[in-house]
Short mmCIF file of C-alpha atoms in Angstrom, two decimals:
data_model
loop_
_atom_site.label_atom_id
_atom_site.label_comp_id
_atom_site.label_asym_id
_atom_site.label_seq_id
_atom_site.Cartn_x
_atom_site.Cartn_y
_atom_site.Cartn_z
CA MET A 1 29.93 -5.23 17.88
CA SER A 2 28.34 -4.54 14.47
CA LEU A 3 26.44 -1.32 13.86
CA TYR A 4 23.54 -2.92 11.99
CA GLN A 5 21.56 -6.11 12.35
CA MET A 6 21.76 -8.59 9.50
CA ARG A 7 18.79 -8.16 7.14
CA LYS A 8 17.81 -9.55 3.74
CA PHE A 9 16.28 -7.42 1.00
CA VAL A 10 14.14 -8.95 -1.74
CA ALA A 11 12.82 -7.19 -4.84
CA PRO A 12 11.79 -8.30 -8.31
CA GLU A 13 13.10 -6.99 -11.59
CA PHE A 14 11.06 -3.90 -12.37
CA ILE A 15 10.85 -1.17 -14.96
CA PHE A 16 9.52 2.20 -13.83
CA GLY A 17 8.35 4.83 -16.28
CA VAL A 18 5.73 5.88 -18.80
CA GLY A 19 5.28 3.20 -21.44
CA SER A 20 6.84 0.40 -19.41
CA ARG A 21 3.66 -1.69 -19.74
CA ARG A 22 4.55 -2.08 -23.41
CA ARG A 23 7.36 -4.43 -22.40
CA VAL A 24 4.96 -7.19 -21.36
CA GLY A 25 5.34 -9.13 -24.63
CA TYR A 26 9.12 -8.94 -24.41
CA TYR A 27 9.20 -10.32 -20.87
CA ALA A 28 6.55 -12.97 -21.51
CA ARG A 29 8.59 -14.22 -24.44
CA ASN A 30 11.78 -14.23 -22.36
CA LEU A 31 9.95 -16.35 -19.79
CA MET A 32 9.11 -18.84 -22.56
CA ALA A 33 5.35 -18.28 -22.34
CA ARG A 34 3.05 -19.88 -24.88
CA ARG A 35 -0.37 -19.25 -23.35
CA VAL A 36 -0.88 -16.51 -20.77
CA LEU A 37 -3.60 -16.08 -18.19
CA VAL A 38 -4.29 -12.36 -17.86
CA VAL A 39 -5.95 -11.52 -14.53
CA SER A 40 -7.82 -8.22 -14.47
CA ASP A 41 -11.12 -6.66 -13.36
CA PRO A 42 -14.05 -4.95 -15.09
CA GLY A 43 -12.88 -1.42 -14.25
CA VAL A 44 -9.41 -1.95 -15.69
CA ILE A 45 -10.89 -3.61 -18.77
CA ALA A 46 -13.23 -0.64 -19.32
CA ALA A 47 -10.27 1.74 -19.02
CA GLY A 48 -8.57 -0.02 -21.94
CA TRP A 49 -5.43 -1.27 -20.23
CA LEU A 50 -6.25 -4.95 -20.78
CA LYS A 51 -6.64 -4.41 -24.51
CA ASP A 52 -3.16 -2.89 -24.71
CA VAL A 53 -1.61 -5.82 -22.86
CA GLN A 54 -3.29 -8.47 -24.98
CA ALA A 55 -2.25 -6.65 -28.15
CA ASP A 56 1.38 -6.64 -27.03
CA LEU A 57 1.23 -10.36 -26.28
CA THR A 58 -0.35 -11.08 -29.67
CA ASN A 59 2.34 -9.07 -31.42
CA VAL A 60 5.00 -11.49 -30.16
CA GLY A 61 2.94 -14.57 -30.98
CA ILE A 62 1.70 -15.41 -27.47
CA GLU A 63 -1.89 -16.48 -26.88
CA SER A 64 -3.82 -15.13 -23.89
CA VAL A 65 -7.05 -15.76 -22.03
CA VAL A 66 -8.64 -13.51 -19.41
CA PHE A 67 -9.91 -14.16 -15.90
CA HIS A 68 -11.87 -11.25 -14.42
CA ALA A 69 -14.38 -12.95 -12.12
CA LEU A 70 -13.06 -11.24 -9.01
CA THR A 71 -14.19 -8.45 -6.74
CA PRO A 72 -12.39 -5.79 -4.70
CA ASN A 73 -10.76 -7.58 -1.75
CA PRO A 74 -10.27 -10.92 -3.58
CA LYS A 75 -12.15 -13.81 -2.00
CA ASP A 76 -10.86 -17.33 -1.39
CA HIS A 77 -13.43 -18.86 -3.77
CA GLU A 78 -12.48 -16.38 -6.51
CA VAL A 79 -8.84 -17.43 -6.26
CA MET A 80 -9.86 -21.09 -6.44
CA ALA A 81 -12.00 -20.43 -9.53
CA GLY A 82 -9.09 -18.63 -11.16
CA ALA A 83 -6.74 -21.52 -10.46
CA ALA A 84 -9.22 -23.97 -12.01
CA PHE A 85 -9.49 -21.73 -15.08
CA TYR A 86 -5.70 -21.47 -15.35
CA ALA A 87 -5.40 -25.27 -15.34
CA SER A 88 -8.26 -25.87 -17.78
CA GLU A 89 -6.80 -23.39 -20.25
CA ARG A 90 -3.34 -24.98 -19.97
CA CYS A 91 -1.62 -21.67 -19.28
CA ASP A 92 2.05 -21.37 -18.38
CA LEU A 93 2.40 -17.75 -17.21
CA ILE A 94 0.24 -15.16 -15.42
CA VAL A 95 0.03 -11.44 -16.16
CA ALA A 96 -1.82 -9.30 -13.60
CA VAL A 97 -3.18 -5.98 -14.86
CA GLY A 98 -4.89 -4.01 -12.12
CA GLY A 99 -4.73 -2.87 -8.53
CA GLY A 100 -3.89 -4.78 -5.40
CA SER A 101 -6.94 -7.03 -5.57
CA VAL A 102 -6.07 -8.20 -9.07
CA MET A 103 -2.42 -8.77 -8.25
CA ASP A 104 -3.17 -10.61 -5.01
CA CYS A 105 -5.69 -12.81 -6.81
CA ALA A 106 -3.08 -13.58 -9.49
CA LYS A 107 -0.51 -14.50 -6.84
CA GLY A 108 -3.04 -16.78 -5.16
CA ILE A 109 -3.96 -18.47 -8.44
CA GLY A 110 -0.32 -19.27 -9.06
CA ILE A 111 0.43 -20.92 -5.74
CA VAL A 112 -2.85 -22.87 -5.65
CA HIS A 113 -2.05 -24.29 -9.08
CA ALA A 114 1.56 -25.12 -8.20
CA ASN A 115 0.80 -26.74 -4.84
CA GLY A 116 -2.53 -28.37 -5.56
CA CYS A 117 -4.21 -27.24 -2.35
CA HIS A 118 -6.69 -24.65 -1.09
CA ILE A 119 -5.62 -21.00 -0.81
CA LEU A 120 -6.41 -20.99 2.93
CA ALA A 121 -3.55 -23.44 3.51
CA PHE A 122 -0.96 -20.71 2.87
CA GLU A 123 -1.89 -18.23 5.61
CA GLY A 124 1.04 -16.91 7.59
CA VAL A 125 4.76 -16.58 6.97
CA ASP A 126 6.70 -18.92 4.66
CA GLN A 127 3.90 -21.43 4.19
CA VAL A 128 4.27 -21.75 0.40
CA VAL A 129 6.29 -24.85 -0.50
CA VAL A 130 6.29 -24.69 -4.32
CA PRO A 131 6.52 -21.31 -6.11
CA GLY A 132 3.80 -20.47 -8.60
CA PRO A 133 4.31 -20.09 -12.35
CA PRO A 134 6.03 -16.95 -13.68
CA LEU A 135 4.16 -13.76 -12.84
CA ILE A 136 4.31 -10.33 -14.48
CA CYS A 137 2.50 -7.49 -12.71
CA ILE A 138 1.30 -4.22 -14.24
CA PRO A 139 -0.15 -2.07 -11.43
CA THR A 140 -2.93 0.40 -12.28
CA THR A 141 -3.09 2.05 -8.85
CA ALA A 142 -0.47 3.87 -6.79
CA GLY A 143 -0.76 2.27 -3.41
CA THR A 144 -0.67 -1.44 -2.74
CA ALA A 145 2.75 -2.21 -4.30
CA ALA A 146 1.65 -5.85 -4.63
CA ASP A 147 3.67 -5.78 -7.86
CA ILE A 148 6.94 -5.89 -5.94
CA SER A 149 6.05 -7.24 -2.48
CA GLN A 150 6.23 -10.53 -0.59
CA PHE A 151 2.60 -10.12 0.52
CA CYS A 152 -0.63 -11.61 -0.79
CA ILE A 153 -3.91 -10.70 0.93
CA VAL A 154 -7.03 -12.84 0.42
CA VAL A 155 -10.39 -12.78 2.20
CA ASN A 156 -11.33 -15.85 4.22
CA THR A 157 -15.04 -15.65 3.46
CA GLN A 158 -16.18 -18.11 6.10
CA ASP A 159 -14.56 -16.23 8.97
CA ARG A 160 -14.82 -12.78 7.32
CA TYR A 161 -11.28 -11.48 7.61
CA LYS A 162 -8.34 -10.87 5.32
CA MET A 163 -5.55 -13.37 5.72
CA ALA A 164 -1.95 -12.49 4.96
CA ILE A 165 0.25 -14.82 2.94
CA ILE A 166 3.86 -13.67 3.31
CA SER A 167 6.55 -15.48 1.37
CA LYS A 168 9.44 -14.74 -0.96
CA THR A 169 7.55 -16.86 -3.50
CA MET A 170 4.94 -14.07 -3.61
CA VAL A 171 7.42 -11.67 -5.22
CA PRO A 172 6.54 -11.40 -8.93
CA ASP A 173 9.16 -12.15 -11.55
CA VAL A 174 8.74 -8.77 -13.25
CA ALA A 175 6.88 -5.56 -12.44
CA LEU A 176 6.11 -3.06 -15.20
CA VAL A 177 5.35 0.10 -13.24
CA ASP A 178 3.79 2.56 -15.68
CA PRO A 179 2.42 5.85 -14.29
CA GLU A 180 0.16 6.26 -17.34
CA THR A 181 -2.05 3.40 -16.15
CA THR A 182 -2.95 5.37 -13.00
CA LEU A 183 -4.51 8.26 -14.95
CA THR A 184 -7.88 6.49 -14.98
CA MET A 185 -8.15 6.26 -11.18
CA SER A 186 -11.01 8.15 -9.56
CA PRO A 187 -10.19 10.84 -6.97
CA TYR A 188 -11.45 8.67 -4.10
CA LEU A 189 -9.48 5.63 -5.25
CA THR A 190 -6.45 7.88 -5.58
CA ALA A 191 -6.94 9.03 -1.98
CA CYS A 192 -7.43 5.53 -0.59
CA THR A 193 -4.49 3.95 -2.39
CA GLY A 194 -2.26 6.94 -1.66
CA LEU A 195 -2.93 6.69 2.06
CA ASP A 196 -2.33 2.95 1.84
CA ALA A 197 1.12 3.68 0.42
CA LEU A 198 1.78 6.30 3.11
CA THR A 199 0.81 3.75 5.76
CA HIS A 200 3.19 1.21 4.20
CA ALA A 201 6.04 3.69 4.46
CA ILE A 202 5.30 4.76 8.03
CA GLU A 203 4.80 1.24 9.34
CA ALA A 204 7.92 -0.06 7.59
CA TYR A 205 10.04 2.74 9.07
CA VAL A 206 8.95 2.08 12.66
CA SER A 207 8.87 -1.72 12.23
CA THR A 208 11.01 -3.82 14.54
CA ALA A 209 12.37 -5.46 11.35
CA SER A 210 13.46 -2.19 9.75
CA SER A 211 16.88 -1.91 8.13
CA PRO A 212 19.10 0.84 6.68
CA VAL A 213 18.14 -0.14 3.14
CA ALA A 214 14.40 -0.27 3.83
CA ASP A 215 14.64 3.01 5.76
CA VAL A 216 15.88 4.90 2.69
CA HIS A 217 12.88 3.76 0.68
CA ALA A 218 10.40 4.40 3.51
CA LEU A 219 11.41 8.04 4.06
CA ALA A 220 11.58 8.72 0.32
CA ALA A 221 8.03 7.38 0.06
CA VAL A 222 6.72 9.58 2.88
CA THR A 223 8.18 12.69 1.25
CA LEU A 224 6.86 11.91 -2.23
CA ILE A 225 3.37 10.95 -1.12
CA TRP A 226 2.99 13.87 1.29
CA LYS A 227 3.93 16.36 -1.43
CA ASN A 228 1.84 14.84 -4.21
CA LEU A 229 -1.28 13.11 -2.88
CA GLU A 230 -3.55 16.15 -2.65
CA ILE A 231 -2.52 17.30 -6.12
CA ALA A 232 -3.20 13.85 -7.56
CA VAL A 233 -6.69 13.85 -6.04
CA ALA A 234 -7.47 17.37 -7.30
CA GLN A 235 -5.78 17.01 -10.71
CA PRO A 236 -6.30 13.41 -11.89
CA ASN A 237 -4.73 14.06 -15.31
CA ASN A 238 -1.49 15.52 -13.95
CA LEU A 239 0.96 12.92 -15.21
CA MET A 240 3.95 14.33 -13.34
CA THR A 241 2.08 14.01 -10.05
CA ARG A 242 0.91 10.51 -11.00
CA GLU A 243 4.55 9.59 -11.64
CA ASN A 244 5.58 10.85 -8.21
CA MET A 245 2.71 9.01 -6.51
CA LEU A 246 3.57 5.73 -8.23
CA LEU A 247 7.26 6.22 -7.41
CA GLY A 248 6.27 6.83 -3.80
CA SER A 249 4.19 3.66 -3.82
CA LEU A 250 7.13 1.74 -5.27
CA HIS A 251 9.49 3.04 -2.59
CA ALA A 252 6.95 2.18 0.12
CA GLY A 253 6.51 -1.30 -1.30
CA LEU A 254 10.24 -1.99 -1.31
CA ALA A 255 10.31 -0.85 2.34
CA PHE A 256 7.38 -2.81 3.73
CA SER A 257 8.00 -5.93 1.69
CA ASN A 258 11.28 -6.28 3.56
CA ALA A 259 10.60 -4.59 6.91
CA SER A 260 6.99 -5.78 7.17
CA LEU A 261 4.19 -3.69 8.68
CA GLY A 262 2.40 -3.18 11.97
CA ALA A 263 -0.84 -2.69 13.85
CA VAL A 264 -2.53 -0.48 11.26
CA HIS A 265 -2.48 -3.29 8.72
CA ALA A 266 -3.35 -5.96 11.26
CA LEU A 267 -6.48 -4.05 12.25
CA ALA A 268 -7.26 -3.04 8.66
CA HIS A 269 -7.10 -6.64 7.40
CA SER A 270 -9.64 -7.69 9.99
CA LEU A 271 -11.87 -4.68 9.33
CA GLY A 272 -11.72 -4.90 5.55
CA GLY A 273 -12.60 -8.58 5.49
CA PHE A 274 -15.43 -8.09 7.96
CA LEU A 275 -17.23 -5.31 6.05
CA ASP A 276 -15.63 -5.68 2.58
CA LEU A 277 -14.31 -2.12 2.77
CA PRO A 278 -11.50 -0.72 0.58
CA HIS A 279 -8.17 -1.56 2.17
CA GLY A 280 -6.72 1.92 1.82
CA GLU A 281 -9.82 3.43 3.40
CA CYS A 282 -9.43 1.14 6.41
CA ASN A 283 -5.77 2.10 6.80
CA ALA A 284 -6.60 5.78 6.51
CA LEU A 285 -9.22 5.61 9.26
CA LEU A 286 -6.92 3.71 11.63
CA LEU A 287 -3.53 5.31 10.97
CA GLU A 288 -3.66 8.30 13.31
CA HIS A 289 -4.97 6.16 16.18
CA VAL A 290 -2.22 3.53 15.84
CA VAL A 291 0.48 6.19 15.51
CA ARG A 292 -0.75 7.76 18.75
CA PHE A 293 -0.67 4.34 20.44
CA ASN A 294 2.84 3.54 19.14
CA MET A 295 4.44 6.96 19.58
CA ASN A 296 6.26 6.38 22.87
CA ALA A 297 7.72 3.10 21.61
CA ALA A 298 9.38 4.69 18.56
CA THR A 299 9.56 8.40 19.31
CA ASP A 300 12.73 9.19 17.37
CA ARG A 301 11.52 7.28 14.32
CA TYR A 302 8.20 9.06 14.26
CA GLY A 303 10.09 12.32 14.62
CA GLN A 304 12.01 11.55 11.42
CA ILE A 305 8.73 10.70 9.71
CA GLY A 306 7.40 14.08 10.83
CA GLN A 307 10.38 15.76 9.20
CA ALA A 308 9.76 13.82 5.99
CA MET A 309 6.17 15.10 6.13
CA GLY A 310 7.57 18.62 6.14
CA ILE A 311 6.58 19.48 9.71
CA ASP A 312 8.71 22.21 11.26
CA MET A 313 9.31 20.84 14.74
CA ARG A 314 11.79 23.47 15.87
CA GLY A 315 10.97 24.75 19.34
CA MET A 316 8.39 22.05 19.98
CA THR A 317 8.51 19.68 22.90
CA GLU A 318 8.38 15.97 22.16
CA SER A 319 4.73 15.75 23.17
CA GLU A 320 3.88 18.77 21.01
CA TRP A 321 5.36 17.41 17.81
CA ALA A 322 3.95 13.95 18.54
CA LYS A 323 0.49 15.50 18.68
CA LYS A 324 1.26 17.55 15.57
CA ILE A 325 2.08 14.43 13.55
CA THR A 326 -1.21 12.69 14.37
CA THR A 327 -3.13 15.92 13.79
CA GLU A 328 -1.53 16.34 10.36
CA LEU A 329 -2.26 12.73 9.40
CA ALA A 330 -5.94 13.19 10.31
CA ALA A 331 -6.10 16.51 8.46
CA LEU A 332 -4.61 15.02 5.27
CA ARG A 333 -7.11 12.16 5.37
CA LYS A 334 -9.98 14.61 5.57
CA ARG A 335 -8.58 16.93 2.89
CA VAL A 336 -8.49 14.09 0.36
CA GLY A 337 -12.06 13.10 1.15
CA ILE A 338 -11.81 10.16 3.56
CA VAL A 339 -14.05 11.43 6.30
CA ASP A 340 -16.34 10.27 9.08
CA SER A 341 -15.61 7.22 11.24
CA LEU A 342 -15.89 3.44 11.44
CA ALA A 343 -19.34 3.72 13.02
CA LEU A 344 -20.74 5.45 9.94
CA ARG A 345 -19.35 2.60 7.84
CA GLY A 346 -21.32 0.00 9.73
CA VAL A 347 -19.00 -0.97 12.59
CA HIS A 348 -20.74 -1.42 15.95
CA SER A 349 -19.14 -1.65 19.36
CA THR A 350 -20.44 -5.22 19.55
CA ASP A 351 -18.28 -6.09 16.52
CA ILE A 352 -15.04 -5.08 18.20
CA PRO A 353 -14.32 -8.37 20.04
CA GLU A 354 -14.50 -10.34 16.78
CA LEU A 355 -12.48 -7.76 14.86
CA ALA A 356 -9.84 -7.64 17.59
CA GLY A 357 -9.55 -11.43 17.73
CA HIS A 358 -8.65 -11.65 14.05
CA ALA A 359 -6.32 -8.64 14.23
CA LEU A 360 -4.43 -10.18 17.17
CA ASN A 361 -3.55 -13.20 15.00
CA ASP A 362 -2.44 -11.18 11.97
CA ALA A 363 1.22 -11.63 11.02
CA CYS A 364 1.69 -7.88 10.60
CA LEU A 365 1.28 -7.35 14.33
CA VAL A 366 4.55 -9.17 15.04
CA THR A 367 6.68 -6.22 13.88
CA ASN A 368 4.64 -3.43 15.44
CA PRO A 369 7.01 -1.26 17.51
CA ARG A 370 4.86 -1.48 20.63
CA TYR A 371 3.80 -4.82 22.09
CA THR A 372 0.09 -5.02 21.41
CA GLN A 373 -2.43 -7.02 23.41
CA LEU A 374 -6.08 -7.79 22.78
CA GLY A 375 -7.25 -4.97 25.03
CA ASP A 376 -5.06 -2.48 23.15
CA ILE A 377 -6.59 -3.50 19.83
CA LYS A 378 -10.10 -3.14 21.20
CA ALA A 379 -9.24 0.33 22.48
CA ILE A 380 -7.86 1.44 19.09
CA TYR A 381 -10.98 0.24 17.29
CA GLY A 382 -13.05 2.02 19.92
CA GLU A 383 -11.21 5.32 19.32
CA ALA A 384 -11.81 5.02 15.57
CA LEU A 385 -15.57 4.40 15.93
#
């Protein structure tokens, strides 16, 4: 009998390191681009990162146009507008410069254009028939890892929830992972995206689809993020810490893209779409509650996560260190400024049935280590109120 289950591992070509964004012209030319759609957002444009990218494209003789009519938590109609713009401008390659919202919107634009249908048609696992045009991602946050993952998250505005599109076709062709681009993140954005990355790592490690290869990346991510997140929030210009946070995000992305996620993300997708809250903030507010719910179903795995967090569990009983892990997760969240509860963000107990219904149908729930029913989801939301 074999020791390990058979697993696949998918990752794009990526360059990690300061200055890697400067390779965008080189890769666009290698991909035979003539006219590039650059997807970005107003904050990234104001920070100057878009200007750098367009200059590099111009230097190699490639034209570019910009689409930035998108909001945090990209909406279905924004993706559709972007796809129409891509077609009208006769583009042949997409470059995404921004955080998870920008990169997810760019992914959506590509598959809508290639398949000629509405973005809502792709919800679920392996629902994309034709891959989109070539895609280069330049992340400007250390958290979502959309630059290397098989995930694309878009808000279904009619039903007010985030739908997950999971497909190998969502993996970009190239990721240029440059820590310098994260220097312009605010402390709160740093906290939210950092806890998003930590959640990716934890959920991937306890996932029922985990693997030895994904495990290495997941634990490396937990260690890096735990050691560096508070410093990154307190010292935004500390490039060494920014490098470690982005490396942690990269490791976490490689883990969850292949091992998938769990109940934290299922509940966060529903919550974020319902109230248009930052995704990382939703994860941060739910993480400790889901870990407590899951603990008995993956005790050993959570114990290894605790060790990666630097918790000294010598002499503790299993129940003691289990409680210590959730206590430490809650304490970190508060130390980096993500405080209060769901209730103070506008969630009412009467909203829970609708939130739970969408969460129950989220693809991320499939790989949660503990079988999760509707009543369980309602209880977790209730604890987080």
